[in-house]
Every structure is written in C-alpha cells, then in structure tokens.
mmCIF file of C-alpha atoms and ligand atoms in Angstrom:
data_model
loop_
_atom_site.group_PDB
_atom_site.id
_atom_site.type_symbol
_atom_site.label_atom_id
_atom_site.label_comp_id
_atom_site.label_asym_id
_atom_site.label_seq_id
_atom_site.Cartn_x
_atom_site.Cartn_y
_atom_site.Cartn_z
ATOM 1 C CA MET A 22 0.000 0.000 0.000
ATOM 2 C CA ALA A 23 1.239 3.495 -0.758
ATOM 3 C CA ALA A 24 2.594 5.138 2.370
ATOM 4 C CA GLU A 25 0.048 7.968 2.129
ATOM 5 C CA LEU A 26 -2.818 5.468 2.399
ATOM 6 C CA ALA A 27 -1.325 3.428 5.214
ATOM 7 C CA GLN A 28 -2.223 3.933 8.881
ATOM 8 C CA PHE A 29 0.352 4.670 11.556
ATOM 9 C CA SER A 30 0.086 4.157 15.291
ATOM 10 C CA PHE A 31 2.492 4.602 18.199
ATOM 11 C CA GLU A 32 2.894 2.377 21.239
ATOM 12 C CA LEU A 33 3.711 3.814 24.655
ATOM 13 C CA PHE A 34 4.179 2.188 28.041
ATOM 14 C CA PRO A 35 2.930 3.581 31.356
ATOM 15 C CA PRO A 36 5.919 5.313 32.969
ATOM 16 C CA ARG A 37 7.201 3.635 36.096
ATOM 17 C CA THR A 38 8.977 6.553 37.768
ATOM 18 C CA PRO A 39 7.786 10.024 38.790
ATOM 19 C CA GLU A 40 10.290 11.427 36.291
ATOM 20 C CA GLY A 41 8.809 9.263 33.524
ATOM 21 C CA VAL A 42 5.301 10.339 34.490
ATOM 22 C CA GLY A 43 6.388 13.973 34.259
ATOM 23 C CA LYS A 44 7.904 13.505 30.818
ATOM 24 C CA LEU A 45 5.147 11.500 29.187
ATOM 25 C CA PRO A 46 2.776 14.372 28.249
ATOM 26 C CA ASN A 47 5.531 16.066 26.243
ATOM 27 C CA ILE A 48 6.555 12.782 24.628
ATOM 28 C CA ALA A 49 2.960 12.140 23.593
ATOM 29 C CA ALA A 50 2.581 15.716 22.331
ATOM 30 C CA ALA A 51 5.766 15.500 20.259
ATOM 31 C CA LEU A 52 4.652 12.215 18.681
ATOM 32 C CA ALA A 53 1.133 13.556 18.171
ATOM 33 C CA ALA A 54 2.532 16.309 15.959
ATOM 34 C CA VAL A 55 2.505 13.887 13.016
ATOM 35 C CA GLN A 56 -1.102 12.854 13.702
ATOM 36 C CA PRO A 57 -0.894 9.076 14.185
ATOM 37 C CA LYS A 58 -4.188 7.223 13.891
ATOM 38 C CA TYR A 59 -3.954 6.270 17.562
ATOM 39 C CA PHE A 60 -1.629 5.608 20.486
ATOM 40 C CA SER A 61 -1.662 2.292 22.274
ATOM 41 C CA VAL A 62 -0.615 1.835 25.906
ATOM 42 C CA THR A 63 0.860 -1.441 27.135
ATOM 43 C CA TYR A 64 -0.197 -3.265 30.253
ATOM 44 C CA GLY A 65 1.720 -5.590 32.514
ATOM 45 C CA ALA A 66 4.960 -5.723 30.555
ATOM 46 C CA GLY A 67 7.717 -4.670 32.940
ATOM 47 C CA GLY A 68 5.432 -4.605 35.952
ATOM 48 C CA SER A 69 2.985 -1.823 35.073
ATOM 49 C CA ASP A 70 -0.414 -2.145 36.646
ATOM 50 C CA GLN A 71 -3.856 -1.598 35.204
ATOM 51 C CA ASP A 72 -4.241 1.820 36.830
ATOM 52 C CA GLY A 73 -0.999 2.883 35.170
ATOM 53 C CA THR A 74 -2.416 1.889 31.788
ATOM 54 C CA TYR A 75 -5.766 3.547 32.465
ATOM 55 C CA ASP A 76 -4.180 6.792 33.700
ATOM 56 C CA THR A 77 -1.796 6.906 30.750
ATOM 57 C CA VAL A 78 -4.606 6.360 28.248
ATOM 58 C CA VAL A 79 -6.639 9.175 29.804
ATOM 59 C CA LYS A 80 -3.654 11.563 29.976
ATOM 60 C CA VAL A 81 -2.569 10.906 26.403
ATOM 61 C CA VAL A 82 -6.047 11.653 25.075
ATOM 62 C CA GLU A 83 -6.296 14.794 27.221
ATOM 63 C CA ARG A 84 -2.906 16.076 26.101
ATOM 64 C CA THR A 85 -3.082 15.209 22.394
ATOM 65 C CA GLY A 86 -6.742 14.821 21.424
ATOM 66 C CA ILE A 87 -5.724 11.621 19.643
ATOM 67 C CA GLU A 88 -7.372 8.278 20.343
ATOM 68 C CA ALA A 89 -5.566 5.975 22.788
ATOM 69 C CA ALA A 90 -6.067 2.220 23.039
ATOM 70 C CA PRO A 91 -5.260 0.268 26.194
ATOM 71 C CA HIS A 92 -3.689 -3.176 25.979
ATOM 72 C CA LEU A 93 -5.667 -5.715 27.979
ATOM 73 C CA THR A 94 -4.237 -9.096 28.981
ATOM 74 C CA CYS A 95 -5.606 -12.402 30.267
ATOM 75 C CA VAL A 96 -2.696 -13.033 32.625
ATOM 76 C CA GLY A 97 -3.779 -13.165 36.243
ATOM 77 C CA SER A 98 -7.165 -11.573 35.605
ATOM 78 C CA SER A 99 -10.710 -12.759 36.156
ATOM 79 C CA ARG A 100 -13.899 -12.356 34.114
ATOM 80 C CA ASP A 101 -15.232 -9.950 36.722
ATOM 81 C CA LYS A 102 -12.150 -7.766 36.787
ATOM 82 C CA ILE A 103 -12.028 -7.583 33.015
ATOM 83 C CA ALA A 104 -15.760 -6.858 32.809
ATOM 84 C CA THR A 105 -15.325 -3.963 35.262
ATOM 85 C CA LEU A 106 -12.330 -2.636 33.411
ATOM 86 C CA LEU A 107 -14.131 -2.778 30.063
ATOM 87 C CA ASP A 108 -16.991 -0.741 31.520
ATOM 88 C CA ARG A 109 -14.495 1.760 32.899
ATOM 89 C CA TYR A 110 -12.795 2.099 29.530
ATOM 90 C CA LYS A 111 -16.108 2.440 27.733
ATOM 91 C CA ALA A 112 -17.175 5.197 30.129
ATOM 92 C CA ALA A 113 -13.867 6.968 29.442
ATOM 93 C CA GLY A 114 -14.619 6.982 25.708
ATOM 94 C CA VAL A 115 -12.168 4.246 24.686
ATOM 95 C CA LYS A 116 -13.050 2.789 21.285
ATOM 96 C CA ARG A 117 -10.180 0.402 20.659
ATOM 97 C CA ILE A 118 -8.487 -2.337 22.684
ATOM 98 C CA VAL A 119 -5.390 -4.431 22.034
ATOM 99 C CA ALA A 120 -6.451 -7.857 23.377
ATOM 100 C CA LEU A 121 -3.622 -10.171 24.439
ATOM 101 C CA ARG A 122 -2.806 -13.162 26.556
ATOM 102 C CA GLY A 123 0.107 -11.319 28.144
ATOM 103 C CA ASP A 124 3.609 -12.451 28.950
ATOM 104 C CA LEU A 125 4.017 -15.437 31.225
ATOM 105 C CA PRO A 126 6.896 -16.127 33.582
ATOM 106 C CA ALA A 127 9.570 -18.319 31.933
ATOM 107 C CA THR A 128 8.522 -21.222 34.179
ATOM 108 C CA ALA A 129 5.065 -21.263 32.598
ATOM 109 C CA MET A 130 6.350 -21.746 29.038
ATOM 110 C CA GLY A 131 3.948 -23.584 26.755
ATOM 111 C CA THR A 132 0.900 -23.121 28.952
ATOM 112 C CA GLY A 133 -2.112 -20.855 29.018
ATOM 113 C CA ALA A 134 -2.339 -17.872 31.306
ATOM 114 C CA PRO A 135 -3.349 -18.382 34.928
ATOM 115 C CA GLY A 136 -6.757 -16.754 35.441
ATOM 116 C CA ASP A 137 -10.179 -17.165 33.836
ATOM 117 C CA PHE A 138 -8.914 -16.662 30.286
ATOM 118 C CA HIS A 139 -6.014 -18.778 29.111
ATOM 119 C CA TYR A 140 -5.541 -17.512 25.565
ATOM 120 C CA ALA A 141 -6.240 -14.264 23.772
ATOM 121 C CA ASN A 142 -9.052 -15.728 21.630
ATOM 122 C CA GLU A 143 -11.084 -16.280 24.828
ATOM 123 C CA LEU A 144 -10.618 -12.635 25.783
ATOM 124 C CA VAL A 145 -11.665 -11.496 22.290
ATOM 125 C CA SER A 146 -14.827 -13.664 22.487
ATOM 126 C CA PHE A 147 -15.658 -12.281 25.912
ATOM 127 C CA ILE A 148 -15.303 -8.653 24.815
ATOM 128 C CA ARG A 149 -17.363 -9.252 21.678
ATOM 129 C CA GLU A 150 -20.104 -11.064 23.649
ATOM 130 C CA ARG A 151 -20.395 -8.254 26.171
ATOM 131 C CA HIS A 152 -19.825 -5.235 23.978
ATOM 132 C CA GLY A 153 -20.498 -6.261 20.387
ATOM 133 C CA ASP A 154 -18.733 -3.829 18.077
ATOM 134 C CA ALA A 155 -18.254 -1.091 20.675
ATOM 135 C CA PHE A 156 -14.492 -1.643 20.668
ATOM 136 C CA GLN A 157 -12.224 -2.102 17.672
ATOM 137 C CA LEU A 158 -10.231 -5.182 18.722
ATOM 138 C CA GLU A 159 -6.589 -5.549 17.764
ATOM 139 C CA VAL A 160 -4.736 -8.810 18.390
ATOM 140 C CA ALA A 161 -1.110 -9.894 18.151
ATOM 141 C CA ALA A 162 0.330 -11.758 15.147
ATOM 142 C CA TYR A 163 3.688 -13.526 14.937
ATOM 143 C CA PRO A 164 5.294 -13.697 11.482
ATOM 144 C CA GLU A 165 8.260 -15.552 13.014
ATOM 145 C CA MET A 166 6.085 -17.688 15.326
ATOM 146 C CA HIS A 167 5.316 -16.980 18.955
ATOM 147 C CA PRO A 168 8.303 -18.232 20.986
ATOM 148 C CA GLN A 169 6.194 -20.599 23.101
ATOM 149 C CA ALA A 170 4.258 -22.116 20.205
ATOM 150 C CA ARG A 171 4.767 -25.760 19.318
ATOM 151 C CA ASN A 172 5.208 -25.081 15.620
ATOM 152 C CA PRO A 173 4.236 -22.484 12.994
ATOM 153 C CA GLU A 174 1.048 -24.335 12.097
ATOM 154 C CA THR A 175 -0.407 -24.543 15.607
ATOM 155 C CA ASP A 176 0.574 -20.911 16.121
ATOM 156 C CA PHE A 177 -1.249 -19.904 12.956
ATOM 157 C CA ASP A 178 -4.285 -21.881 14.157
ATOM 158 C CA ALA A 179 -4.151 -19.826 17.366
ATOM 159 C CA PHE A 180 -4.090 -16.654 15.275
ATOM 160 C CA ARG A 181 -7.058 -17.855 13.234
ATOM 161 C CA ARG A 182 -9.013 -18.523 16.452
ATOM 162 C CA LYS A 183 -8.527 -14.877 17.435
ATOM 163 C CA VAL A 184 -9.817 -13.765 14.041
ATOM 164 C CA ASP A 185 -12.771 -16.168 14.258
ATOM 165 C CA ALA A 186 -13.530 -14.850 17.743
ATOM 166 C CA GLY A 187 -13.990 -11.379 16.265
ATOM 167 C CA ALA A 188 -10.676 -9.520 16.078
ATOM 168 C CA HIS A 189 -10.917 -6.581 13.682
ATOM 169 C CA ALA A 190 -7.196 -6.202 12.972
ATOM 170 C CA ALA A 191 -3.795 -7.521 14.014
ATOM 171 C CA ILE A 192 -0.453 -5.974 14.898
ATOM 172 C CA THR A 193 2.648 -8.087 14.404
ATOM 173 C CA GLN A 194 5.431 -8.710 16.830
ATOM 174 C CA TYR A 195 8.424 -6.715 15.600
ATOM 175 C CA PHE A 196 10.645 -8.294 12.989
ATOM 176 C CA PHE A 197 13.625 -7.316 10.859
ATOM 177 C CA VAL A 198 13.118 -9.785 8.021
ATOM 178 C CA ALA A 199 10.482 -8.377 5.673
ATOM 179 C CA ASP A 200 9.969 -11.777 4.048
ATOM 180 C CA ALA A 201 8.689 -13.183 7.341
ATOM 181 C CA TYR A 202 5.935 -10.554 7.237
ATOM 182 C CA PHE A 203 5.105 -11.269 3.585
ATOM 183 C CA ASP A 204 5.012 -14.997 4.280
ATOM 184 C CA PHE A 205 2.521 -14.382 7.093
ATOM 185 C CA ILE A 206 0.357 -12.225 4.814
ATOM 186 C CA GLU A 207 0.403 -14.975 2.207
ATOM 187 C CA ARG A 208 -0.677 -17.539 4.789
ATOM 188 C CA CYS A 209 -3.551 -15.248 5.804
ATOM 189 C CA ALA A 210 -4.653 -14.938 2.164
ATOM 190 C CA LYS A 211 -4.573 -18.725 1.727
ATOM 191 C CA ALA A 212 -6.624 -19.129 4.909
ATOM 192 C CA ASN A 213 -9.155 -16.491 3.726
ATOM 193 C CA ILE A 214 -8.206 -14.208 6.598
ATOM 194 C CA SER A 215 -8.770 -10.683 5.415
ATOM 195 C CA ILE A 216 -8.348 -8.498 8.511
ATOM 196 C CA PRO A 217 -5.581 -5.891 8.211
ATOM 197 C CA VAL A 218 -2.242 -7.111 9.585
ATOM 198 C CA ILE A 219 -0.299 -4.027 10.638
ATOM 199 C CA ALA A 220 3.498 -4.352 10.712
ATOM 200 C CA GLY A 221 4.936 -3.830 14.204
ATOM 201 C CA ILE A 222 8.236 -1.999 13.871
ATOM 202 C CA MET A 223 10.895 -1.487 16.546
ATOM 203 C CA PRO A 224 13.407 1.319 15.988
ATOM 204 C CA ILE A 225 16.975 0.189 16.699
ATOM 205 C CA THR A 226 18.519 2.263 19.471
ATOM 206 C CA ASN A 227 20.435 -0.033 21.795
ATOM 207 C CA HIS A 228 22.411 -3.200 21.122
ATOM 208 C CA ALA A 229 22.063 -4.934 24.510
ATOM 209 C CA GLN A 230 18.364 -4.166 24.921
ATOM 210 C CA LEU A 231 17.493 -5.234 21.388
ATOM 211 C CA THR A 232 19.398 -8.500 21.791
ATOM 212 C CA ARG A 233 17.574 -9.240 25.038
ATOM 213 C CA PHE A 234 14.105 -8.330 23.731
ATOM 214 C CA SER A 235 14.634 -10.259 20.514
ATOM 215 C CA ALA A 236 15.762 -13.404 22.307
ATOM 216 C CA ALA A 237 12.638 -13.233 24.474
ATOM 217 C CA CYS A 238 10.113 -12.562 21.705
ATOM 218 C CA GLY A 239 11.684 -14.660 18.966
ATOM 219 C CA ALA A 240 12.587 -11.845 16.537
ATOM 220 C CA ASP A 241 15.431 -12.827 14.261
ATOM 221 C CA ILE A 242 18.192 -10.215 14.045
ATOM 222 C CA PRO A 243 19.924 -10.794 10.697
ATOM 223 C CA ARG A 244 23.596 -11.710 11.100
ATOM 224 C CA TYR A 245 24.931 -8.575 9.400
ATOM 225 C CA VAL A 246 22.768 -6.372 11.635
ATOM 226 C CA ARG A 247 23.850 -8.207 14.769
ATOM 227 C CA LEU A 248 27.520 -7.970 13.861
ATOM 228 C CA ARG A 249 27.315 -4.276 12.987
ATOM 229 C CA LEU A 250 25.426 -3.474 16.199
ATOM 230 C CA GLU A 251 27.975 -5.370 18.234
ATOM 231 C CA GLN A 252 30.728 -3.383 16.602
ATOM 232 C CA LEU A 253 28.950 -0.037 17.042
ATOM 233 C CA GLN A 254 27.643 -0.550 20.557
ATOM 234 C CA ASP A 255 30.046 1.991 22.067
ATOM 235 C CA ASP A 256 29.456 4.592 19.369
ATOM 236 C CA LYS A 257 25.866 5.626 19.976
ATOM 237 C CA PRO A 258 25.469 8.135 17.110
ATOM 238 C CA ALA A 259 26.837 5.637 14.585
ATOM 239 C CA LEU A 260 24.641 2.865 16.004
ATOM 240 C CA LEU A 261 21.568 5.093 15.747
ATOM 241 C CA ASP A 262 22.402 6.015 12.144
ATOM 242 C CA PHE A 263 22.956 2.396 11.161
ATOM 243 C CA GLY A 264 19.758 1.295 12.931
ATOM 244 C CA LEU A 265 17.845 4.062 11.200
ATOM 245 C CA ASP A 266 19.036 2.888 7.773
ATOM 246 C CA VAL A 267 18.136 -0.741 8.490
ATOM 247 C CA VAL A 268 14.670 0.035 9.833
ATOM 248 C CA THR A 269 13.926 2.642 7.143
ATOM 249 C CA ARG A 270 14.602 0.017 4.446
ATOM 250 C CA LEU A 271 12.410 -2.444 6.337
ATOM 251 C CA CYS A 272 9.506 0.025 6.556
ATOM 252 C CA GLU A 273 9.865 0.953 2.887
ATOM 253 C CA SER A 274 9.854 -2.681 1.955
ATOM 254 C CA VAL A 275 6.725 -3.624 3.920
ATOM 255 C CA LEU A 276 4.817 -0.537 2.752
ATOM 256 C CA LYS A 277 5.795 -1.150 -0.857
ATOM 257 C CA GLY A 278 4.788 -4.794 -0.415
ATOM 258 C CA GLY A 279 1.281 -3.811 0.685
ATOM 259 C CA ALA A 280 1.332 -3.483 4.483
ATOM 260 C CA PRO A 281 -1.833 -1.597 5.490
ATOM 261 C CA GLY A 282 0.064 0.269 8.179
ATOM 262 C CA ILE A 283 2.875 0.397 10.716
ATOM 263 C CA HIS A 284 2.678 0.300 14.492
ATOM 264 C CA PHE A 285 5.851 1.806 15.970
ATOM 265 C CA TYR A 286 7.081 0.445 19.287
ATOM 266 C CA THR A 287 8.333 3.838 20.479
ATOM 267 C CA LEU A 288 9.533 2.757 23.949
ATOM 268 C CA ASN A 289 8.475 6.257 25.018
ATOM 269 C CA GLN A 290 11.190 7.873 22.915
ATOM 270 C CA VAL A 291 10.427 10.569 20.386
ATOM 271 C CA GLU A 292 13.603 10.853 18.326
ATOM 272 C CA PRO A 293 14.008 7.324 16.908
ATOM 273 C CA THR A 294 10.425 7.153 15.636
ATOM 274 C CA MET A 295 10.439 10.732 14.342
ATOM 275 C CA ARG A 296 13.717 10.205 12.492
ATOM 276 C CA LEU A 297 12.202 7.135 10.852
ATOM 277 C CA TRP A 298 9.075 9.100 10.037
ATOM 278 C CA LYS A 299 11.067 11.815 8.272
ATOM 279 C CA ASN A 300 13.316 9.307 6.507
ATOM 280 C CA LEU A 301 10.231 7.621 5.115
ATOM 281 C CA GLY A 302 9.048 10.946 3.750
ATOM 282 C CA LEU A 303 5.813 10.774 5.722
ATOM 283 C CA PRO A 304 3.934 14.042 6.154
ATOM 284 C CA VAL A 305 4.859 16.347 9.018
ATOM 285 C CA PRO A 306 1.987 18.828 9.492
ATOM 286 C CA HIS A 307 3.044 22.390 10.360
HETATM 287 P P1 FAD B 278 -2.180 -15.972 22.277
HETATM 288 O O1 FAD B 278 -2.667 -15.610 20.941
HETATM 289 O O2 FAD B 278 -3.153 -16.478 23.288
HETATM 290 O O3 FAD B 278 -1.025 -17.069 22.072
HETATM 291 C C1 FAD B 278 -0.122 -17.362 23.120
HETATM 292 C C2 FAD B 278 0.573 -18.693 22.863
HETATM 293 O O4 FAD B 278 -0.327 -19.761 23.105
HETATM 294 C C3 FAD B 278 1.070 -18.913 21.432
HETATM 295 O O5 FAD B 278 2.231 -19.691 21.522
HETATM 296 C C4 FAD B 278 -0.055 -19.689 20.776
HETATM 297 O O6 FAD B 278 0.421 -20.477 19.706
HETATM 298 C C5 FAD B 278 -0.509 -20.558 21.943
HETATM 299 N N1 FAD B 278 -1.939 -20.888 21.948
HETATM 300 C C6 FAD B 278 -2.975 -20.077 21.666
HETATM 301 N N2 FAD B 278 -4.151 -20.736 21.837
HETATM 302 C C7 FAD B 278 -3.831 -21.989 22.256
HETATM 303 C C8 FAD B 278 -4.588 -23.139 22.646
HETATM 304 N N3 FAD B 278 -5.924 -23.127 22.624
HETATM 305 N N4 FAD B 278 -3.911 -24.249 23.037
HETATM 306 C C9 FAD B 278 -2.556 -24.263 23.068
HETATM 307 N N5 FAD B 278 -1.784 -23.203 22.713
HETATM 308 C C10 FAD B 278 -2.425 -22.091 22.328
HETATM 309 N N6 FAD B 278 2.488 -8.400 26.641
HETATM 310 C C11 FAD B 278 2.122 -7.822 27.810
HETATM 311 O O7 FAD B 278 2.241 -8.433 28.866
HETATM 312 N N7 FAD B 278 1.597 -6.558 27.815
HETATM 313 C C12 FAD B 278 1.402 -5.845 26.691
HETATM 314 O O8 FAD B 278 0.925 -4.707 26.741
HETATM 315 C C13 FAD B 278 1.781 -6.436 25.435
HETATM 316 N N8 FAD B 278 1.582 -5.799 24.265
HETATM 317 C C14 FAD B 278 1.838 -6.439 23.073
HETATM 318 C C15 FAD B 278 1.520 -5.808 21.867
HETATM 319 C C16 FAD B 278 1.759 -6.441 20.649
HETATM 320 C C17 FAD B 278 1.381 -5.744 19.370
HETATM 321 C C18 FAD B 278 2.356 -7.737 20.631
HETATM 322 C C19 FAD B 278 2.670 -8.428 19.320
HETATM 323 C C20 FAD B 278 2.675 -8.364 21.829
HETATM 324 C C21 FAD B 278 2.414 -7.745 23.053
HETATM 325 N N9 FAD B 278 2.676 -8.352 24.285
HETATM 326 C C22 FAD B 278 2.322 -7.753 25.464
HETATM 327 C C23 FAD B 278 3.292 -9.682 24.316
HETATM 328 C C24 FAD B 278 2.234 -10.802 24.363
HETATM 329 O O9 FAD B 278 1.409 -10.666 25.484
HETATM 330 C C25 FAD B 278 3.008 -12.102 24.417
HETATM 331 O O10 FAD B 278 3.641 -12.356 23.190
HETATM 332 C C26 FAD B 278 2.187 -13.293 24.891
HETATM 333 O O11 FAD B 278 3.107 -14.314 25.239
HETATM 334 C C27 FAD B 278 1.219 -13.825 23.847
HETATM 335 O O12 FAD B 278 0.124 -13.036 23.713
HETATM 336 P P2 FAD B 278 -0.960 -13.316 22.567
HETATM 337 O O13 FAD B 278 -2.063 -12.397 22.785
HETATM 338 O O14 FAD B 278 -0.307 -13.355 21.251
HETATM 339 O O15 FAD B 278 -1.397 -14.802 22.985
#
C-alpha cells in the first residue's frame, strides 16, 4: 500500500517513575505532531499495573486529542475484573483495545495464562459477547512464530481462532526480516483471513536491549545487523544512524509490499520514531 494510504500508530508504556510520568505528556505531544491514527498503551509488561495503563490512556487523550487504546491481557485476571475494566474504559470513551494473553513467567512456558482466560481468543470472544462492536479489537500476530508455540502451524491456528472470535485487525510482533511478514500475509490470504495485519516496527537504538528483547520474543536479528550493532555498541550516534538505515529500508519494503500500516514500538522515545518518520518521507503537518 502506498505510504500515504497506510495507517500509523504509536505504542507507549505507562511510565514507572515520577520522572517518567512527568515527561510523558511532552513525549505524547511531540509524537502527536505527526497525527498518528492512535496511540496504544501497554499493560503488565515490565510490571505496570492496570491503573498505570488507564491513567496513561486518559492523559494521552487529554494532552493530544488523539485516540488511545489500552492493551488488555488475560494473565492473572478474572472475568469480573475484566468486565469492570471494560466498563471503565467504555465510560472513558475508549473505542479500541489491544487484546492479548500477556507475557508469562519463563517457568510457565507452553501453557495458558493463569486466570479465567487462558488464551487471547477467549478474551476477544468475551469482549465481543459483552460489547459487540463497541471496541475495535486488535490482536497480536507472529510472522516468526510466537516463541512458546509448538510449531508455525499450531501458532497460525491460534491466530485464526482470534480472528474467528472477532478480532478486527492484528499488529505483528516486531521483525527485521520483511519476508517473514510477507510470508505471514500470504498464509492469511490462503486461509481467507482478510483483517488488516499491521506491521509492528521497533526502531533500533540499543544493542544490549534489542538483543535481550529479541531473544525473548523470537525476533530474528539478521547476522549482518547483529555484527554491525555489536561493533557499534560503544558509538551511539553511529549505532543510531545504522539502525535508522536498516529500519527505514524495512519500513519501505513492507509498505511497498502492501502493508496496510505500521505500528511503531516507540519505547516512550520521540527521536528514533520521528527520524524514521522523516526518513520515510511521511507528512509532518506544520
Ligand atoms: P495468544 O494468541 O493467546 O497465544 C499465546 C501462545 O499460546 C502462542 O504460543 C499460541 O500459539 C498458543 N496458543 C494459543 N491458543 C492456544 C490453545 N488453545 N492451546 C494451546 N496453545 C495455544 N504483553 C504484555 O504483557 N503486555 C502488553 O501490553 C503487550 N503488548 C503487546 C503488543 C503487541 C502488538 C504484541 C505483538 C505483543 C504484546 N505483548 C504484550 C506480548 C504478548 O502478550 C506475548 O507475546 C504473549 O506471550 C502472547 O500473547 P498473545 O495475545 O499473542 O497470545
């Protein structure tokens, strides 16, 4: 899809320190300058609690006037708690939810989440049963397979169950190999799955962090990228420039190949995403 027709969204996490809380409104405002379709706000990852997600969603909307979508996870939650939370979000004007299982502790690998809902498809069904089409529901997709899945086929079946349960769109885990994304899109087409699959894109800003995240979520870092990042890890400006080139080419490739949009994992940083934005020649309103 041409870049001008694609949709762009930005992911934030609820700040965990008073300093982070203080900075977030300006971060959101700076990112809002390019008018993303919406912001999403994570939940649970890194120890944030549901109030942190709720407060961040409300503050982002207040500060920017742009829609914000909370992430909602199955992990450790009950039907009642989720029902209450959904009502709270609805009352606050939320129109979109990213529905997930959530990350499990390493010891629980290969199992469902503890709580009333074990997998994301159950959460999607529950939200649709209670609220019909009131929320646009986004789910996760894994072009390189979810790290705890048995094999690519069972993982794709899990994705299909989320679509069958009523997901409206999907956002992929981040990846650096564009072909993995195209392969996933092809599998969707063969399975008659027609919901938009938005490419999740992680700017490259830090060698150690990226290596750790990628090992945990199963994102393949191509050998040449890994070697260059290793070499540049003590030269931050050069690392940022190299990462920008790699991720710009990736974004160009997925957009040219038909991706309906990009979801940027901003990690609450303005510069890396805005540099990508400008490199891609996307519009910057004055
Ligand atoms: P599911 O789709 O339920 O799949 C989880 C695993 O279970 C997969 O391996 C799947 O193959 C398998 N599976 C599914 N159904 C079955 C079944 N019936 N029987 C057996 N196996 C099954 N995590 C957070 O904690 N907070 C966040 O805010 C957050 N935001 C995210 C945003 C995006 C866009 C993405 C891509 C991920 C995010 N994550 C977040 C990470 C996500 O929660 C983890 O990857 C989690 O381990 C899986 O969530 P899911 O919704 O994809 O789970």
